[in-house]
Coordinates of N, CA and C in Angstrom, one line a residue:
M11 N 111.3 143.8 26.4 CA 110.3 142.8 26.3 C 109.2 143.0 27.3
A12 N 109.5 143.5 28.6 CA 108.5 143.7 29.6 C 107.7 144.9 29.2
R13 N 108.2 145.9 28.5 CA 107.4 147.1 28.1 C 106.4 146.6 27.0
R14 N 106.9 145.8 26.1 CA 106.0 145.3 25.1 C 104.8 144.5 25.7
R15 N 105.1 143.7 26.7 CA 104.0 142.9 27.3 C 103.1 143.8 28.1
F16 N 103.6 144.9 28.7 CA 102.8 145.8 29.4 C 101.9 146.5 28.4
V17 N 102.4 147.0 27.3 CA 101.6 147.7 26.3 C 100.5 146.8 25.7
E18 N 100.9 145.6 25.4 CA 99.9 144.7 24.8 C 98.8 144.3 25.7
S19 N 99.2 144.0 27.0 CA 98.1 143.7 28.0 C 97.3 144.9 28.3
M20 N 97.9 146.1 28.4 CA 97.2 147.3 28.7 C 96.2 147.6 27.6
A21 N 96.6 147.4 26.3 CA 95.7 147.7 25.2 C 94.4 146.7 25.3
A22 N 94.7 145.5 25.6 CA 93.6 144.5 25.7 C 92.7 144.9 26.9
Y23 N 93.3 145.1 28.0 CA 92.4 145.5 29.2 C 91.7 146.8 29.0
S24 N 92.3 147.7 28.4 CA 91.7 149.0 28.1 C 90.5 148.8 27.3
L25 N 90.6 148.1 26.2 CA 89.5 147.8 25.3 C 88.4 147.0 26.1
F26 N 88.8 146.0 26.8 CA 87.8 145.3 27.6 C 87.1 146.2 28.6
C27 N 87.8 147.0 29.3 CA 87.2 147.9 30.3 C 86.3 148.9 29.7
Y28 N 86.6 149.4 28.5 CA 85.7 150.3 27.8 C 84.4 149.6 27.4
L29 N 84.6 148.5 26.7 CA 83.4 147.8 26.1 C 82.5 147.2 27.2
F30 N 83.0 146.7 28.3 CA 82.2 146.1 29.3 C 82.0 147.0 30.5
Q31 N 82.5 148.3 30.3 CA 82.3 149.3 31.4 C 82.7 148.8 32.7
V32 N 83.9 148.3 32.8 CA 84.5 147.8 34.1 C 84.8 149.0 34.9
K33 N 84.3 149.1 36.1 CA 84.5 150.2 37.0 C 85.3 149.7 38.3
D34 N 85.6 150.7 39.2 CA 86.3 150.4 40.4 C 87.8 150.1 40.0
R35 N 88.3 150.8 39.0 CA 89.7 150.6 38.6 C 90.7 151.4 39.3
H36 N 90.9 151.1 40.6 CA 91.9 151.8 41.3 C 93.1 150.9 41.4
N37 N 94.2 151.4 41.9 CA 95.5 150.7 41.9 C 95.5 149.4 42.7
G38 N 94.5 149.2 43.6 CA 94.4 147.9 44.3 C 93.8 146.8 43.5
N39 N 93.2 147.2 42.3 CA 92.5 146.2 41.5 C 93.3 146.0 40.2
I40 N 94.4 146.6 40.0 CA 95.2 146.5 38.8 C 96.6 146.1 39.2
L41 N 97.0 144.9 38.8 CA 98.3 144.3 39.2 C 99.2 144.2 38.0
L42 N 100.5 144.0 38.3 CA 101.5 143.9 37.3 C 102.3 142.6 37.6
N43 N 102.4 141.7 36.7 CA 103.1 140.4 37.0 C 104.6 140.6 36.7
A44 N 105.4 139.6 37.0 CA 106.8 139.6 36.8 C 107.3 139.8 35.4
D45 N 106.4 139.4 34.4 CA 106.7 139.6 33.0 C 106.4 140.9 32.5
G46 N 105.7 141.8 33.3 CA 105.3 143.1 32.8 C 103.9 143.2 32.4
R47 N 103.2 142.1 32.4 CA 101.8 142.1 32.0 C 100.9 142.7 33.1
V48 N 99.9 143.5 32.6 CA 98.9 144.1 33.5 C 97.8 143.0 33.7
I49 N 97.4 142.9 35.0 CA 96.4 141.9 35.4 C 95.3 142.7 36.2
H50 N 94.1 142.6 35.7 CA 93.0 143.3 36.4 C 92.3 142.2 37.3
I51 N 91.9 142.6 38.5 CA 91.2 141.7 39.4 C 89.9 142.5 39.8
D52 N 89.0 141.8 40.4 CA 87.8 142.4 41.0 C 86.9 143.0 39.9
F53 N 86.1 142.1 39.4 CA 85.1 142.6 38.3 C 83.7 142.7 38.9
D54 N 83.6 143.2 40.1 CA 82.2 143.3 40.7 C 81.4 144.4 40.0
Y55 N 82.0 145.3 39.3 CA 81.3 146.4 38.7 C 81.5 146.4 37.2
I56 N 80.5 145.9 36.5 CA 80.6 145.9 35.0 C 79.3 146.2 34.4
L57 N 79.3 146.5 33.2 CA 78.1 146.9 32.4 C 77.3 148.0 33.0
T58 N 76.4 147.8 33.8 CA 75.6 148.9 34.3 C 75.8 149.2 35.8
T59 N 76.7 148.6 36.4 CA 76.9 148.8 37.8 C 78.2 149.5 38.1
S60 N 78.3 150.3 39.2 CA 79.5 151.0 39.6 C 79.4 151.3 41.1
P61 N 80.6 151.5 41.7 CA 80.6 151.8 43.1 C 79.7 153.0 43.4
G62 N 79.3 153.1 44.7 CA 78.6 154.3 45.1 C 77.2 154.4 44.6
R63 N 76.5 153.3 44.3 CA 75.2 153.2 43.8 C 75.1 154.0 42.5
N64 N 76.0 153.7 41.6 CA 76.0 154.2 40.2 C 76.0 155.7 40.1
I65 N 76.8 156.4 40.9 CA 76.9 157.8 40.8 C 77.8 158.2 39.6
N66 N 78.4 157.2 39.0 CA 79.2 157.4 37.7 C 80.4 158.3 38.0
F67 N 81.1 158.1 39.1 CA 82.3 158.9 39.3 C 83.4 158.6 38.3
E68 N 83.5 157.3 37.9 CA 84.5 157.0 36.9 C 83.9 157.1 35.5
S69 N 84.1 158.3 35.0 CA 83.5 158.6 33.7 C 84.4 158.5 32.5
A70 N 85.7 158.3 32.8 CA 86.7 158.1 31.7 C 86.3 156.8 30.9
P71 N 86.6 156.7 29.6 CA 86.3 155.5 28.9 C 87.0 154.2 29.5
F72 N 88.2 154.5 30.0 CA 88.9 153.4 30.7 C 90.1 154.1 31.4
K73 N 90.8 153.4 32.3 CA 91.9 154.1 33.0 C 93.2 154.1 32.3
L74 N 93.7 155.3 32.0 CA 94.9 155.4 31.3 C 95.6 156.6 31.9
T75 N 96.3 156.4 33.0 CA 97.0 157.5 33.8 C 98.3 157.9 33.1
S76 N 98.8 159.0 33.6 CA 100.1 159.5 33.1 C 101.2 158.5 33.4
E77 N 101.0 157.8 34.6 CA 102.0 156.8 35.0 C 102.1 155.6 34.0
Y78 N 100.9 155.2 33.5 CA 100.9 154.1 32.5 C 101.6 154.6 31.2
V79 N 101.2 155.8 30.8 CA 101.8 156.3 29.6 C 103.4 156.5 29.7
E80 N 103.8 156.9 30.9 CA 105.2 157.0 31.2 C 105.9 155.6 31.1
V81 N 105.3 154.6 31.6 CA 105.8 153.2 31.5 C 106.0 152.8 30.0
M82 N 105.1 153.3 29.2 CA 105.1 153.0 27.7 C 106.2 153.9 27.0
G83 N 106.7 154.9 27.7 CA 107.8 155.7 27.1 C 107.3 157.1 26.7
G84 N 106.1 157.4 27.1 CA 105.6 158.8 26.8 C 104.6 158.8 25.6
L85 N 103.9 159.9 25.4 CA 102.9 160.0 24.4 C 103.5 160.0 23.0
R86 N 104.8 160.3 22.8 CA 105.4 160.4 21.5 C 106.2 159.1 21.2
S87 N 106.1 158.1 22.1 CA 107.0 156.9 21.9 C 106.3 155.9 20.9
H88 N 107.2 155.1 20.4 CA 106.7 154.0 19.6 C 105.8 153.1 20.3
S89 N 106.1 152.8 21.6 CA 105.3 151.9 22.4 C 103.9 152.5 22.6
Y90 N 103.8 153.8 22.8 CA 102.4 154.4 23.0 C 101.7 154.3 21.7
S91 N 102.4 154.6 20.6 CA 101.7 154.4 19.3 C 101.2 153.0 19.0
Y92 N 102.0 152.0 19.4 CA 101.7 150.6 19.3 C 100.5 150.3 20.2
F93 N 100.4 150.8 21.4 CA 99.3 150.7 22.3 C 98.0 151.2 21.6
C94 N 98.1 152.4 21.0 CA 96.9 153.0 20.4 C 96.5 152.2 19.2
K95 N 97.4 151.7 18.4 CA 97.1 150.8 17.3 C 96.4 149.5 17.7
L96 N 96.9 148.9 18.8 CA 96.3 147.7 19.3 C 94.9 147.9 19.8
F97 N 94.7 149.0 20.4 CA 93.4 149.4 20.9 C 92.4 149.6 19.8
V98 N 92.8 150.4 18.8 CA 91.9 150.6 17.7 C 91.7 149.4 16.8
D99 N 92.7 148.6 16.5 CA 92.6 147.4 15.8 C 91.7 146.4 16.5
G100 N 91.9 146.3 17.8 CA 91.0 145.4 18.7 C 89.6 145.8 18.5
L101 N 89.2 147.1 18.6 CA 87.9 147.5 18.4 C 87.3 147.1 17.1
I102 N 88.1 147.2 16.0 CA 87.6 146.8 14.7 C 87.3 145.3 14.7
V103 N 88.2 144.5 15.3 CA 88.0 143.1 15.3 C 86.7 142.7 16.1
V104 N 86.5 143.4 17.2 CA 85.3 143.2 18.0 C 84.0 143.5 17.2
R105 N 84.1 144.5 16.4 CA 82.9 144.9 15.6 C 82.6 143.8 14.6
R106 N 83.6 143.1 14.1 CA 83.3 142.0 13.2 C 82.6 140.8 13.8
H107 N 82.7 140.7 15.1 CA 82.1 139.6 15.9 C 80.9 140.0 16.8
I108 N 80.3 141.2 16.5 CA 79.4 141.8 17.4 C 78.1 140.9 17.6
R109 N 77.7 140.2 16.6 CA 76.5 139.4 16.7 C 76.8 138.2 17.7
C110 N 77.9 137.6 17.6 CA 78.3 136.6 18.5 C 78.4 137.1 20.0
I111 N 79.0 138.3 20.1 CA 79.1 138.9 21.5 C 77.7 139.2 22.0
E112 N 76.9 139.7 21.2 CA 75.5 140.0 21.6 C 74.8 138.7 22.1
A113 N 75.0 137.6 21.4 CA 74.4 136.3 21.8 C 75.0 135.9 23.1
V114 N 76.3 136.1 23.3 CA 76.9 135.7 24.6 C 76.3 136.6 25.7
L115 N 76.2 137.9 25.5 CA 75.6 138.7 26.5 C 74.2 138.3 26.9
R116 N 73.4 138.0 25.9 CA 72.0 137.6 26.1 C 72.0 136.2 26.9
S117 N 72.9 135.3 26.5 CA 72.9 134.0 27.2 C 73.4 134.2 28.6
F118 N 74.4 135.1 28.8 CA 74.9 135.4 30.1 C 73.8 135.9 31.0
S119 N 72.9 136.8 30.4 CA 71.9 137.4 31.2 C 70.8 136.4 31.7
Q120 N 70.7 135.3 31.1 CA 69.8 134.2 31.5 C 70.2 133.6 32.8
S121 N 71.5 133.8 33.2 CA 72.0 133.3 34.5 C 71.5 134.1 35.7
Y122 N 70.9 135.3 35.4 CA 70.5 136.2 36.4 C 69.0 136.4 36.4
P123 N 68.5 136.8 37.6 CA 67.0 137.1 37.6 C 66.8 138.4 36.7
A124 N 65.6 138.5 36.2 CA 65.3 139.6 35.3 C 65.5 141.0 35.9
S125 N 65.4 141.0 37.2 CA 65.6 142.3 37.9 C 67.0 142.6 38.3
H126 N 67.9 141.8 38.0 CA 69.3 142.0 38.4 C 69.9 143.3 37.9
I127 N 70.6 144.0 38.8 CA 71.2 145.3 38.4 C 72.1 145.2 37.2
L128 N 72.8 144.1 37.1 CA 73.8 144.0 36.0 C 73.2 144.2 34.6
F129 N 71.9 143.9 34.5 CA 71.2 144.1 33.2 C 70.1 145.1 33.3
S130 N 70.3 146.1 34.1 CA 69.3 147.2 34.3 C 69.5 148.3 33.2
P131 N 68.5 148.8 32.6 CA 67.1 148.6 32.9 C 66.6 147.3 32.2
S132 N 67.3 146.8 31.2 CA 66.9 145.6 30.5 C 68.1 145.0 29.8
V133 N 67.9 143.7 29.4 CA 69.0 143.1 28.6 C 69.1 143.8 27.3
D134 N 68.0 144.1 26.7 CA 68.1 144.8 25.4 C 68.8 146.1 25.5
A135 N 68.6 146.9 26.6 CA 69.3 148.2 26.8 C 70.8 147.9 26.9
V136 N 71.2 146.9 27.7 CA 72.6 146.6 27.9 C 73.3 146.2 26.6
V137 N 72.6 145.4 25.8 CA 73.2 144.9 24.5 C 73.3 146.1 23.5
T138 N 72.2 147.0 23.5 CA 72.3 148.2 22.7 C 73.4 149.1 23.1
A139 N 73.6 149.3 24.3 CA 74.7 150.2 24.8 C 76.0 149.6 24.4
F140 N 76.2 148.3 24.6 CA 77.4 147.6 24.2 C 77.7 147.8 22.7
T141 N 76.7 147.5 21.8 CA 76.9 147.7 20.4 C 77.2 149.2 20.1
S142 N 76.6 150.1 20.8 CA 76.8 151.5 20.6 C 78.3 151.8 20.9
R143 N 78.9 151.2 21.9 CA 80.3 151.5 22.2 C 81.2 150.9 21.1
C144 N 80.7 150.0 20.3 CA 81.5 149.5 19.2 C 81.3 150.3 17.9
F145 N 80.5 151.4 18.0 CA 80.3 152.3 16.9 C 79.7 151.5 15.7
I146 N 78.8 150.6 16.0 CA 78.1 149.8 14.9 C 77.3 150.8 14.1
G147 N 77.3 150.7 12.8 CA 76.6 151.6 11.9 C 77.6 152.6 11.2
L148 N 78.8 152.6 11.8 CA 79.8 153.5 11.2 C 80.8 152.6 10.3
T149 N 81.5 153.2 9.4 CA 82.5 152.5 8.7 C 83.6 152.2 9.6
D150 N 84.5 151.2 9.3 CA 85.6 150.9 10.1 C 86.5 152.1 10.3
D151 N 86.7 152.9 9.2 CA 87.5 154.2 9.4 C 86.9 155.1 10.4
D152 N 85.6 155.3 10.3 CA 85.0 156.2 11.3 C 85.0 155.7 12.7
A153 N 84.9 154.4 12.8 CA 84.9 153.7 14.1 C 86.4 153.9 14.7
A154 N 87.4 153.7 13.8 CA 88.7 153.9 14.2 C 89.0 155.3 14.7
S155 N 88.4 156.3 14.0 CA 88.6 157.6 14.5 C 87.9 157.9 15.8
H156 N 86.8 157.3 16.1 CA 86.1 157.4 17.4 C 86.9 156.7 18.4
A157 N 87.5 155.6 18.1 CA 88.4 154.9 19.1 C 89.6 155.7 19.4
A158 N 90.2 156.4 18.4 CA 91.3 157.2 18.7 C 90.9 158.4 19.7
S159 N 89.7 158.9 19.5 CA 89.3 160.0 20.4 C 89.1 159.5 21.8
L160 N 88.7 158.2 21.9 CA 88.6 157.6 23.3 C 89.9 157.5 24.0
L161 N 90.9 157.2 23.2 CA 92.3 157.2 23.8 C 92.7 158.6 24.3
D162 N 92.4 159.6 23.5 CA 92.7 161.0 23.9 C 91.9 161.4 25.2
E163 N 90.6 161.0 25.2 CA 89.8 161.3 26.4 C 90.2 160.6 27.6
A164 N 90.6 159.3 27.5 CA 91.0 158.5 28.7 C 92.4 159.0 29.2
C165 N 93.3 159.4 28.3 CA 94.6 159.7 28.8 C 94.7 160.8 29.9
N166 N 95.1 160.3 31.0 CA 95.2 161.1 32.2 C 93.9 161.9 32.6
H167 N 92.8 161.2 32.4 CA 91.5 161.8 32.7 C 91.4 162.2 34.1
W168 N 90.9 163.4 34.4 CA 91.0 163.9 35.8 C 90.2 163.1 36.8
R169 N 89.2 162.4 36.3 CA 88.4 161.6 37.2 C 89.2 160.3 37.6
S170 N 89.9 159.8 36.7 CA 90.8 158.6 37.0 C 91.8 159.0 38.1
T171 N 92.4 160.2 37.9 CA 93.4 160.7 38.8 C 92.7 160.9 40.2
Q172 N 91.6 161.5 40.2 CA 90.9 161.8 41.5 C 90.4 160.5 42.2
Y173 N 90.0 159.5 41.4 CA 89.6 158.2 42.0 C 90.7 157.6 42.7
D174 N 91.9 157.6 42.1 CA 93.1 157.1 42.7 C 93.4 157.8 44.0
K175 N 93.3 159.2 43.9 CA 93.6 160.0 45.1 C 92.6 159.6 46.2
Y176 N 91.3 159.5 45.9 CA 90.3 159.1 46.8 C 90.6 157.7 47.5
Q177 N 91.0 156.8 46.7 CA 91.3 155.4 47.2 C 92.6 155.5 48.1
R178 N 93.5 156.4 47.8 CA 94.7 156.5 48.6 C 94.3 157.1 50.0
I179 N 93.5 158.1 50.0 CA 93.1 158.8 51.2 C 92.2 157.9 52.1
T180 N 91.2 157.3 51.5 CA 90.2 156.5 52.2 C 90.6 155.1 52.5
R181 N 91.4 154.5 51.7 CA 91.7 153.1 51.9 C 93.2 152.8 51.9
G182 N 94.0 153.8 51.7 CA 95.5 153.6 51.8 C 96.1 152.9 50.6
I183 N 95.3 152.9 49.5 CA 95.8 152.2 48.2 C 96.7 153.2 47.4
L184 N 97.9 152.8 47.2 CA 98.8 153.7 46.5 C 98.5 153.4 45.0

């Protein structure tokens, strides 16, 4: 049951991190509760912001290390397949609600000054980038195929591994 909870929460957070471009995903910002659920903390860097003045060191679509895959039982496991299905299905559901999400993003942007880095270079650019990450304009089947390629790209991405190594060396975060 703990593995299932891990997989389900990992799929949801992976999709969220991809869509909202959550950065600074080192092991000090990702927790595991007693039930096996993944819990992300520290959302200082989302949408258009990232650590290091936006040098874009974290270029993976989301963090999916070999350790996470190992907890799921490996790439060929039922649990990993379930994770992939949840991620892809989740993206398809988000696509069906894209206009509502766009409205929420625009509404959220009104809480910040027009020059705020979170919506740089503009609110329209941020919303357009978000909808682009949802593969709007493609069929659901094509969007699902693109989502599957994101999973392949994220899996043990070298920059995720290097970012964890950097955090371990500079901040002592295992």
